[in-house]
Coordinates of C-alpha atoms in Angstrom, one line a residue:
M1180 CA -10.7 40.5 -21.9
E1181 CA -10.1 40.3 -18.2
P1182 CA -12.0 37.6 -16.3
V1183 CA -15.0 38.8 -14.3
E1184 CA -14.7 38.1 -10.6
T1185 CA -18.0 36.9 -9.1
A1186 CA -19.0 37.0 -5.5
D1187 CA -19.0 33.8 -3.5
T1188 CA -22.6 33.0 -2.9
T1189 CA -22.0 30.0 -0.6
R1190 CA -23.3 30.9 2.8
P1191 CA -21.6 29.7 5.9
G1192 CA -24.8 28.0 7.0
D1193 CA -24.9 26.0 3.8
V1194 CA -21.4 24.7 4.3
A1195 CA -22.1 23.8 7.9
D1196 CA -25.3 22.0 6.8
E1197 CA -23.5 20.0 4.2
E1198 CA -20.7 19.0 6.6
A1199 CA -23.3 17.9 9.1
A1200 CA -25.0 15.8 6.4
R1201 CA -21.7 14.3 5.4
L1202 CA -20.9 13.3 9.0
H1203 CA -24.4 11.9 9.4
R1204 CA -24.1 9.7 6.3
A1205 CA -20.7 8.5 7.5
E1206 CA -22.1 7.6 10.9
V1207 CA -25.1 5.8 9.4
W1208 CA -23.2 3.8 6.7
G1209 CA -20.2 3.2 8.8
G1210 CA -22.2 1.8 11.7
A1211 CA -24.5 -0.4 9.6
A1212 CA -24.6 -4.1 10.6
R1213 CA -24.9 -5.4 7.1
K1214 CA -22.9 -4.2 4.1
L1215 CA -21.2 -5.3 0.9
W1216 CA -17.9 -3.9 1.9
R1217 CA -16.3 -2.0 4.7
S1218 CA -14.9 1.4 3.8
P1219 CA -11.5 2.3 5.3
A1220 CA -13.5 5.3 6.8
D1221 CA -16.0 3.1 8.5
G1222 CA -16.0 2.6 12.3
T1223 CA -14.6 4.7 15.1
V1224 CA -11.1 5.8 15.9
G1225 CA -11.1 3.5 18.9
E1226 CA -12.3 0.5 17.0
R1227 CA -9.8 0.9 14.2
L1228 CA -6.8 1.4 16.6
R1229 CA -7.8 -1.6 18.7
E1230 CA -8.2 -3.7 15.6
L1231 CA -4.7 -2.7 14.3
A1232 CA -3.1 -3.1 17.6
G1233 CA -4.5 -6.6 18.0
W1234 CA -3.3 -7.7 14.6
A1235 CA 0.2 -6.2 15.3
E1236 CA 0.5 -8.2 18.5
D1237 CA -0.7 -11.4 16.8
A1238 CA 1.7 -10.9 13.8
G1239 CA 4.7 -10.3 16.0
Y1240 CA 5.0 -6.5 15.5
G1241 CA 3.8 -5.5 19.0
G1242 CA 7.3 -5.3 20.5
A1243 CA 8.9 -3.6 17.5
A1244 CA 10.1 0.0 17.8
P1245 CA 8.2 2.7 15.9
D1246 CA 9.9 4.0 12.7
A1247 CA 11.8 7.2 12.4
Y1248 CA 11.9 8.7 8.9
G1249 CA 11.3 5.4 7.1
D1250 CA 13.1 2.6 9.0
G1251 CA 11.6 -0.2 11.0
P1252 CA 8.1 -1.3 9.9
V1253 CA 8.3 1.0 6.8
E1254 CA 11.4 -0.8 5.6
V1255 CA 9.7 -4.2 6.2
L1256 CA 6.8 -3.0 4.1
E1257 CA 9.0 -1.8 1.3
R1258 CA 10.8 -5.1 1.1
R1259 CA 7.4 -7.0 1.1
V1260 CA 6.0 -4.9 -1.7
A1261 CA 9.1 -5.4 -3.9
E1262 CA 8.8 -9.1 -3.2
E1263 CA 5.1 -9.3 -4.1
L1264 CA 5.6 -7.4 -7.3
G1265 CA 8.8 -9.1 -8.3
L1266 CA 10.7 -5.8 -8.7
P1267 CA 14.1 -4.9 -7.4
A1268 CA 13.1 -2.2 -4.9
A1269 CA 10.2 -0.2 -3.5
V1270 CA 9.8 3.0 -1.5
F1271 CA 7.0 4.1 0.8
F1272 CA 5.1 7.3 0.1
P1273 CA 2.4 9.0 2.2
T1274 CA 0.2 9.5 -0.9
G1275 CA -0.2 8.0 -4.3
T1276 CA -0.2 11.5 -5.9
M1277 CA 3.3 12.1 -4.5
A1278 CA 4.5 8.7 -5.6
Q1279 CA 3.5 9.2 -9.2
Q1280 CA 4.9 12.7 -9.2
A1281 CA 8.2 11.3 -8.2
A1282 CA 8.1 8.4 -10.6
L1283 CA 7.1 10.4 -13.7
R1284 CA 9.7 13.1 -12.9
C1285 CA 12.4 10.5 -12.6
W1286 CA 11.5 9.0 -15.9
A1287 CA 11.3 12.4 -17.6
G1288 CA 14.9 13.1 -16.5
R1289 CA 16.0 9.7 -18.0
T1290 CA 14.1 9.9 -21.3
G1291 CA 14.7 13.6 -21.8
S1292 CA 11.0 14.1 -22.5
P1293 CA 8.5 15.9 -20.2
V1294 CA 5.5 14.4 -22.0
V1295 CA 3.5 11.7 -20.4
A1296 CA 0.9 9.8 -22.5
L1297 CA -2.1 8.7 -20.4
H1298 CA -5.8 8.5 -20.5
P1299 CA -7.9 11.7 -19.9
L1300 CA -9.8 9.8 -17.2
A1301 CA -6.5 8.8 -15.4
H1302 CA -6.1 9.9 -11.8
P1303 CA -3.5 12.6 -12.5
E1304 CA -5.9 14.3 -15.0
V1305 CA -9.1 14.1 -12.9
H1306 CA -8.2 14.0 -9.2
E1307 CA -4.8 15.7 -8.7
G1308 CA -5.5 19.4 -9.5
G1309 CA -3.1 19.5 -12.4
A1310 CA -0.2 18.6 -10.2
L1311 CA 1.9 17.0 -13.0
G1312 CA 2.2 20.4 -14.7
A1313 CA 2.0 22.7 -11.8
V1314 CA 4.5 20.9 -9.5
S1315 CA 6.7 18.8 -11.8
G1316 CA 6.7 20.7 -15.1
L1317 CA 5.4 17.7 -17.0
R1318 CA 2.9 17.8 -19.9
T1319 CA 0.3 15.2 -20.8
T1320 CA -1.0 13.8 -24.1
H1321 CA -3.9 11.4 -24.7
P1322 CA -3.6 8.5 -27.1
T1323 CA -7.4 7.9 -26.8
D1324 CA -10.5 9.4 -25.1
A1325 CA -12.6 6.2 -25.4
P1326 CA -13.7 4.8 -22.0
R1327 CA -11.0 2.1 -21.9
L1328 CA -7.2 1.8 -22.0
P1329 CA -5.5 2.7 -25.3
T1330 CA -4.9 0.0 -27.9
A1331 CA -1.5 -0.9 -29.3
E1332 CA -2.4 0.8 -32.5
E1333 CA -3.4 4.0 -30.7
V1334 CA -0.1 4.1 -28.9
R1335 CA 1.9 3.2 -31.9
D1336 CA 0.2 5.8 -34.2
H1337 CA -0.1 8.7 -31.7
P1338 CA 1.2 11.7 -33.5
E1339 CA 2.9 13.4 -30.6
P1340 CA 6.2 12.1 -29.1
F1341 CA 6.2 11.1 -25.5
G1342 CA 8.8 9.7 -23.0
T1343 CA 6.5 7.8 -20.7
L1344 CA 3.3 5.8 -21.2
M1345 CA 1.2 5.7 -18.0
L1346 CA -1.5 3.0 -17.8
E1347 CA -4.0 3.0 -14.9
L1348 CA -4.9 -0.6 -14.0
P1349 CA -7.8 -0.8 -13.7
L1350 CA -9.1 2.5 -15.2
R1351 CA -11.3 3.5 -12.3
D1352 CA -13.3 6.4 -13.8
A1353 CA -14.2 4.3 -16.8
G1354 CA -15.7 1.7 -14.6
F1355 CA -12.7 -0.2 -13.2
V1356 CA -12.0 -1.6 -16.6
L1357 CA -9.0 -3.7 -17.7
P1358 CA -7.7 -4.8 -21.0
S1359 CA -7.1 -8.5 -21.7
W1360 CA -3.6 -9.8 -21.1
E1361 CA -2.9 -9.9 -24.9
E1362 CA -4.1 -6.3 -25.3
L1363 CA -2.0 -5.1 -22.3
T1364 CA 1.2 -6.8 -23.6
G1365 CA 0.5 -5.3 -27.1
V1366 CA 0.2 -1.8 -25.7
V1367 CA 3.5 -2.2 -23.7
E1368 CA 5.3 -3.5 -26.8
A1369 CA 4.0 -0.5 -28.8
A1370 CA 5.4 1.9 -26.2
R1371 CA 8.7 0.1 -26.3
E1372 CA 8.8 0.5 -30.1
R1373 CA 8.6 4.2 -29.5
D1374 CA 11.5 4.0 -27.0
A1375 CA 9.1 5.1 -24.2
V1376 CA 9.2 3.8 -20.7
V1377 CA 6.0 2.3 -19.2
H1378 CA 4.7 3.2 -15.7
F1379 CA 1.6 1.5 -14.2
D1380 CA -0.7 3.5 -12.0
G1381 CA -1.5 0.3 -10.0
A1382 CA -3.5 1.9 -7.2
R1383 CA -5.8 -1.2 -7.5
L1384 CA -3.2 -3.5 -9.2
W1385 CA -3.8 -6.0 -6.4
E1386 CA -7.2 -6.8 -8.0
C1387 CA -6.0 -7.4 -11.5
P1388 CA -4.7 -11.1 -11.6
T1389 CA -8.2 -12.6 -11.9
R1390 CA -9.1 -10.7 -15.1
L1391 CA -5.6 -10.8 -16.6
G1392 CA -4.9 -14.4 -15.7
R1393 CA -1.4 -13.7 -14.5
G1394 CA 0.2 -13.2 -11.1
L1395 CA 1.2 -9.9 -9.7
A1396 CA 4.8 -10.3 -10.4
E1397 CA 4.2 -11.1 -14.1
I1398 CA 1.8 -8.2 -14.5
A1399 CA 4.2 -5.7 -12.7
G1400 CA 7.1 -7.1 -14.7
L1401 CA 5.7 -5.6 -17.9
A1402 CA 6.3 -2.1 -16.6
D1403 CA 9.4 -0.1 -15.8
S1404 CA 7.8 1.1 -12.6
V1405 CA 4.6 0.5 -10.6
Y1406 CA 2.7 2.5 -8.0
V1407 CA 0.4 0.7 -5.6
S1408 CA -2.0 2.0 -3.0
F1409 CA -2.5 0.4 0.4
Y1410 CA -6.0 1.7 1.3
K1411 CA -8.0 1.1 -1.8
S1412 CA -8.0 -2.7 -2.2
L1413 CA -6.1 -3.7 0.9
G1414 CA -8.1 -1.7 3.5
G1415 CA -5.0 0.0 4.9
Q1416 CA -5.0 3.3 6.7
S1417 CA -3.2 5.3 4.0
G1418 CA 0.0 5.3 2.0
A1419 CA 1.4 4.0 -1.2
A1420 CA 4.6 2.5 -2.7
L1421 CA 6.6 3.0 -5.8
A1422 CA 8.4 -0.1 -7.1
G1423 CA 11.0 -0.4 -9.8
P1424 CA 14.7 -0.3 -10.6
E1425 CA 17.0 0.5 -7.6
D1426 CA 18.3 3.7 -9.1
V1427 CA 14.9 5.0 -9.8
V1428 CA 13.7 4.1 -6.4
E1429 CA 16.7 5.8 -4.8
E1430 CA 16.1 9.0 -6.8
A1431 CA 12.4 8.8 -5.8
R1432 CA 13.4 8.9 -2.2
V1433 CA 15.2 12.2 -2.8
W1434 CA 12.0 13.6 -4.5
R1435 CA 9.9 12.3 -1.6
H1436 CA 11.9 14.4 0.8
R1437 CA 11.7 17.4 -1.6
Y1438 CA 8.0 17.1 -1.9
G1439 CA 7.6 17.0 1.9
G1440 CA 6.9 13.3 2.2
Q1441 CA 9.7 12.4 4.5
V1442 CA 7.4 11.9 7.5
F1443 CA 8.9 11.3 10.9
Q1444 CA 6.7 8.3 11.8
Q1445 CA 4.4 6.2 9.5
Y1446 CA 4.2 3.0 11.5
P1447 CA 0.4 2.9 11.8
A1448 CA 0.0 3.2 8.0
A1449 CA 2.8 0.7 7.4
L1450 CA 1.4 -1.8 9.8
S1451 CA -2.1 -1.5 8.4
A1452 CA -0.6 -2.0 4.9
L1453 CA 1.2 -5.2 6.1
R1454 CA -2.1 -6.3 7.6
G1455 CA -3.8 -5.8 4.2
L1456 CA -1.1 -7.8 2.4
D1457 CA -1.5 -10.6 4.9
V1458 CA -5.3 -10.6 5.3
E1459 CA -6.9 -9.0 2.3
L1460 CA -4.6 -9.7 -0.6
P1461 CA -5.2 -13.5 -0.5
R1462 CA -9.0 -12.9 -0.4
L1463 CA -9.2 -10.5 -3.4
P1464 CA -9.9 -13.3 -6.0
S1465 CA -12.9 -14.3 -4.0
Y1466 CA -14.1 -10.7 -3.9
V1467 CA -13.8 -10.4 -7.6
A1468 CA -15.7 -13.7 -8.2
H1469 CA -18.5 -12.6 -5.9
A1470 CA -18.7 -9.1 -7.5
R1471 CA -19.8 -10.9 -10.6
V1472 CA -22.6 -12.6 -8.7
V1473 CA -23.7 -9.3 -7.1
A1474 CA -23.5 -7.4 -10.5
A1475 CA -25.7 -10.0 -12.2
A1476 CA -28.2 -9.9 -9.3
V1477 CA -28.4 -6.0 -9.4
R1478 CA -28.9 -6.1 -13.2
E1479 CA -31.7 -8.8 -12.9
A1480 CA -33.5 -6.9 -10.1
L1481 CA -33.4 -3.6 -12.0
A1482 CA -34.8 -5.3 -15.1
E1483 CA -37.5 -7.2 -13.1
T1484 CA -38.8 -4.1 -11.4
G1485 CA -39.3 -2.2 -14.6
T1486 CA -37.0 0.7 -13.7
G1487 CA -36.5 1.7 -17.3
W1488 CA -33.1 2.7 -18.4
F1489 CA -30.2 1.6 -16.2
R1490 CA -26.7 0.5 -16.6
V1491 CA -24.4 -2.0 -14.7
H1492 CA -20.9 -1.4 -16.0
P1493 CA -19.0 -3.5 -16.8
G1494 CA -21.7 -6.1 -17.3
V1495 CA -19.2 -8.7 -15.9
P1496 CA -17.0 -6.8 -13.5
H1497 CA -13.2 -6.9 -14.2
T1498 CA -12.4 -6.3 -10.5
H1499 CA -14.4 -6.4 -7.3
Q1500 CA -15.8 -2.9 -8.1
F1501 CA -18.2 -1.7 -10.8
Q1502 CA -20.6 1.1 -11.6
V1503 CA -24.4 1.3 -11.4
W1504 CA -26.2 4.1 -13.3
L1505 CA -29.9 5.1 -12.8
P1506 CA -32.1 7.8 -14.3
Y1507 CA -32.6 10.0 -11.2
S1508 CA -30.8 12.9 -9.6
P1509 CA -27.8 12.1 -7.3
G1510 CA -29.7 13.8 -4.4
V1511 CA -32.7 11.5 -4.7
L1512 CA -30.6 8.3 -4.9
T1513 CA -28.3 9.3 -2.1
A1514 CA -31.3 10.1 0.1
A1515 CA -32.9 6.7 -0.7
A1516 CA -29.7 4.9 0.1
L1517 CA -29.4 6.7 3.4
A1518 CA -33.0 6.0 4.3
Q1519 CA -32.6 2.3 3.5
T1520 CA -29.7 2.0 5.9
E1521 CA -31.4 4.0 8.6
D1522 CA -34.5 1.8 8.5
T1523 CA -33.0 -1.6 7.9
G1524 CA -29.3 -1.5 9.0
T1525 CA -28.3 -2.6 5.5
V1526 CA -26.0 -0.7 3.1
L1527 CA -26.4 -1.5 -0.6
F1528 CA -25.5 1.8 -2.2
R1529 CA -23.8 4.8 -0.7
R1530 CA -23.4 8.2 -2.2
W1531 CA -24.4 8.9 -5.9
S1532 CA -22.9 11.5 -8.1
A1533 CA -23.5 13.1 -11.5
P1534 CA -21.4 11.8 -14.4
G1535 CA -18.3 13.8 -15.4
A1536 CA -18.0 16.2 -18.3
G1537 CA -19.7 14.8 -21.4
G1538 CA -21.8 12.3 -19.4
P1539 CA -25.5 12.0 -20.2
P1540 CA -27.9 14.4 -18.3
G1541 CA -30.6 13.3 -15.9
V1542 CA -28.7 10.3 -14.6
A1543 CA -26.5 9.5 -11.6
L1544 CA -23.9 6.8 -10.9
T1545 CA -22.4 5.1 -7.9
E1546 CA -19.5 2.7 -7.4
L1547 CA -20.3 -0.7 -5.8
T1548 CA -17.6 -2.6 -4.1
V1549 CA -17.8 -6.2 -2.9
A1550 CA -15.4 -7.3 -0.2
G1551 CA -15.4 -9.6 2.9
P1552 CA -18.8 -8.7 4.3
G1553 CA -20.4 -9.0 0.9
L1554 CA -19.4 -12.7 0.6
E1555 CA -22.3 -13.5 2.9
W1556 CA -24.8 -12.0 0.5
T1557 CA -26.6 -14.4 -1.8
A1558 CA -28.0 -13.3 -5.2
E1559 CA -31.5 -13.2 -3.7
D1560 CA -30.2 -11.0 -0.8
V1561 CA -29.0 -8.5 -3.4
K1562 CA -32.2 -8.5 -5.3
E1563 CA -34.3 -8.0 -2.2
A1564 CA -32.1 -5.0 -1.2
V1565 CA -32.4 -3.5 -4.7
R1566 CA -36.2 -3.8 -4.6
D1567 CA -36.3 -2.2 -1.2
F1568 CA -34.0 0.6 -2.4
L1569 CA -36.1 1.3 -5.5
S1570 CA -39.3 1.6 -3.4
R1571 CA -37.5 4.3 -1.4
V1572 CA -36.4 6.1 -4.5
E1573 CA -40.0 6.4 -5.5
G1574 CA -40.9 7.7 -2.1
V1575 CA -38.1 10.3 -2.0
E1576 CA -38.8 11.5 -5.5
G1577 CA -42.5 11.8 -4.7
V1578 CA -41.6 14.0 -1.7
K1579 CA -39.2 16.2 -3.7
G1580 CA -41.7 16.4 -6.6

C-alpha cells in the first residue's frame, strides 16, 4: 500500500509565534541574575566574545595567529585532550555527531563488521537522524533496552555478532546514569571476550570521575577510542574531539575532510575549549557534589508541598545533571518556569518536555544542571525556589483550565 501524503497544516504564523516564544525564553533565562547554571547559549554575542578575548589574553593566546585548517590553537587543543585522557592522539571535530561517525566507521573497517552494539537511548539512535546507517552504512543492535548501560552478561550473551560496543558515559536520556567502576570494567571485558572493540561516547566524560572513583585517563584507558564534547560540561562554544590510537586518529582526519568537517578556522571554538579545560574541568567535582545537595532539596520540597507523584532521577545524581518529573503538561510547567524568572530574576527550571516513546502519559520532565552559579545556592534556597515555582504551576494550570 502506498503511503498517503497529508497536507502540512502548520501555518506560517504558528511557526513565527513559536520562534518568537523561543527567543523570548532565551532572553529571559539567559539574562537572569540568579541561576543554577549558565547555558552556553546564555548572554549576548558581545558578552561572550569579550569574555573569551579577555581569557585568551590572560592565558597567553592573545598574540597567537588564528588557525588555518586545523593548526595553531586547534593543534594545541588536540595535544591537551590526548594528555588529559592519557591516549596517544586526538583530532578536533566541529561536531560530536561527525566525530562518532568517523570513529565507528574506522573501527568497522578494522573489525570487518558494520554492526555497532549500543543502547537504544544512545545519542546516535535518538538525536542524529539515523546518520550511522544513512551516511556510514553501519547497523546497530541493542544488548538491552533497560534505562541503564548494558551489563556484562547482556553483552556476553547478546545473540547477534557485533564489531564495536559503544557506551555512552553517562547515558544522558536515561537520566545521566553511570555504572559502577566494577560494572564498567566487566562490560568492557565482556566485549573483549567477543573480540569487539570498545568506543566511549564521552560527550560528558569529564563529569564521570566522581561517580567512578577513577581519573579521566584510567577511565578513557578502558576504551579503544573516546569522543568528548567541549560545550556540554566545559561550557565551550562548540566542537568535539576523538582520541585513540594514532592510526585511527589519522584515518579519522581523512574522514573529517570527507564529511565536510575540515573547517578553515576554528580558533574561537578551540580557545573556548581550552578555557573550559583550564577553568571548568577542575571545578566539575564540586558541581557533582553540589548537584546531590540540590537534588535532595528538590525532592524534599516536592514531598513537603504535597505535589503528589513526582520523580527526581537519579535519587543521588551520578553527575552534575539529573532529571525532575512532574504530573503536568510540558506547556504548563514551561510557562510557570518562565513566569518565575520574569517575576523574580531566578532560574530554577527551564523548558519541560514530554517523555519519549514508551514514557508515561500525563507527565513532563526537565533536566537540571548544577554548575558554578549554583554553588551559591543553599538547600533552603532551592526549596524556596521550588515552592515558588509550584505556586505558579497552580496559577498557570488554573488559567489554562
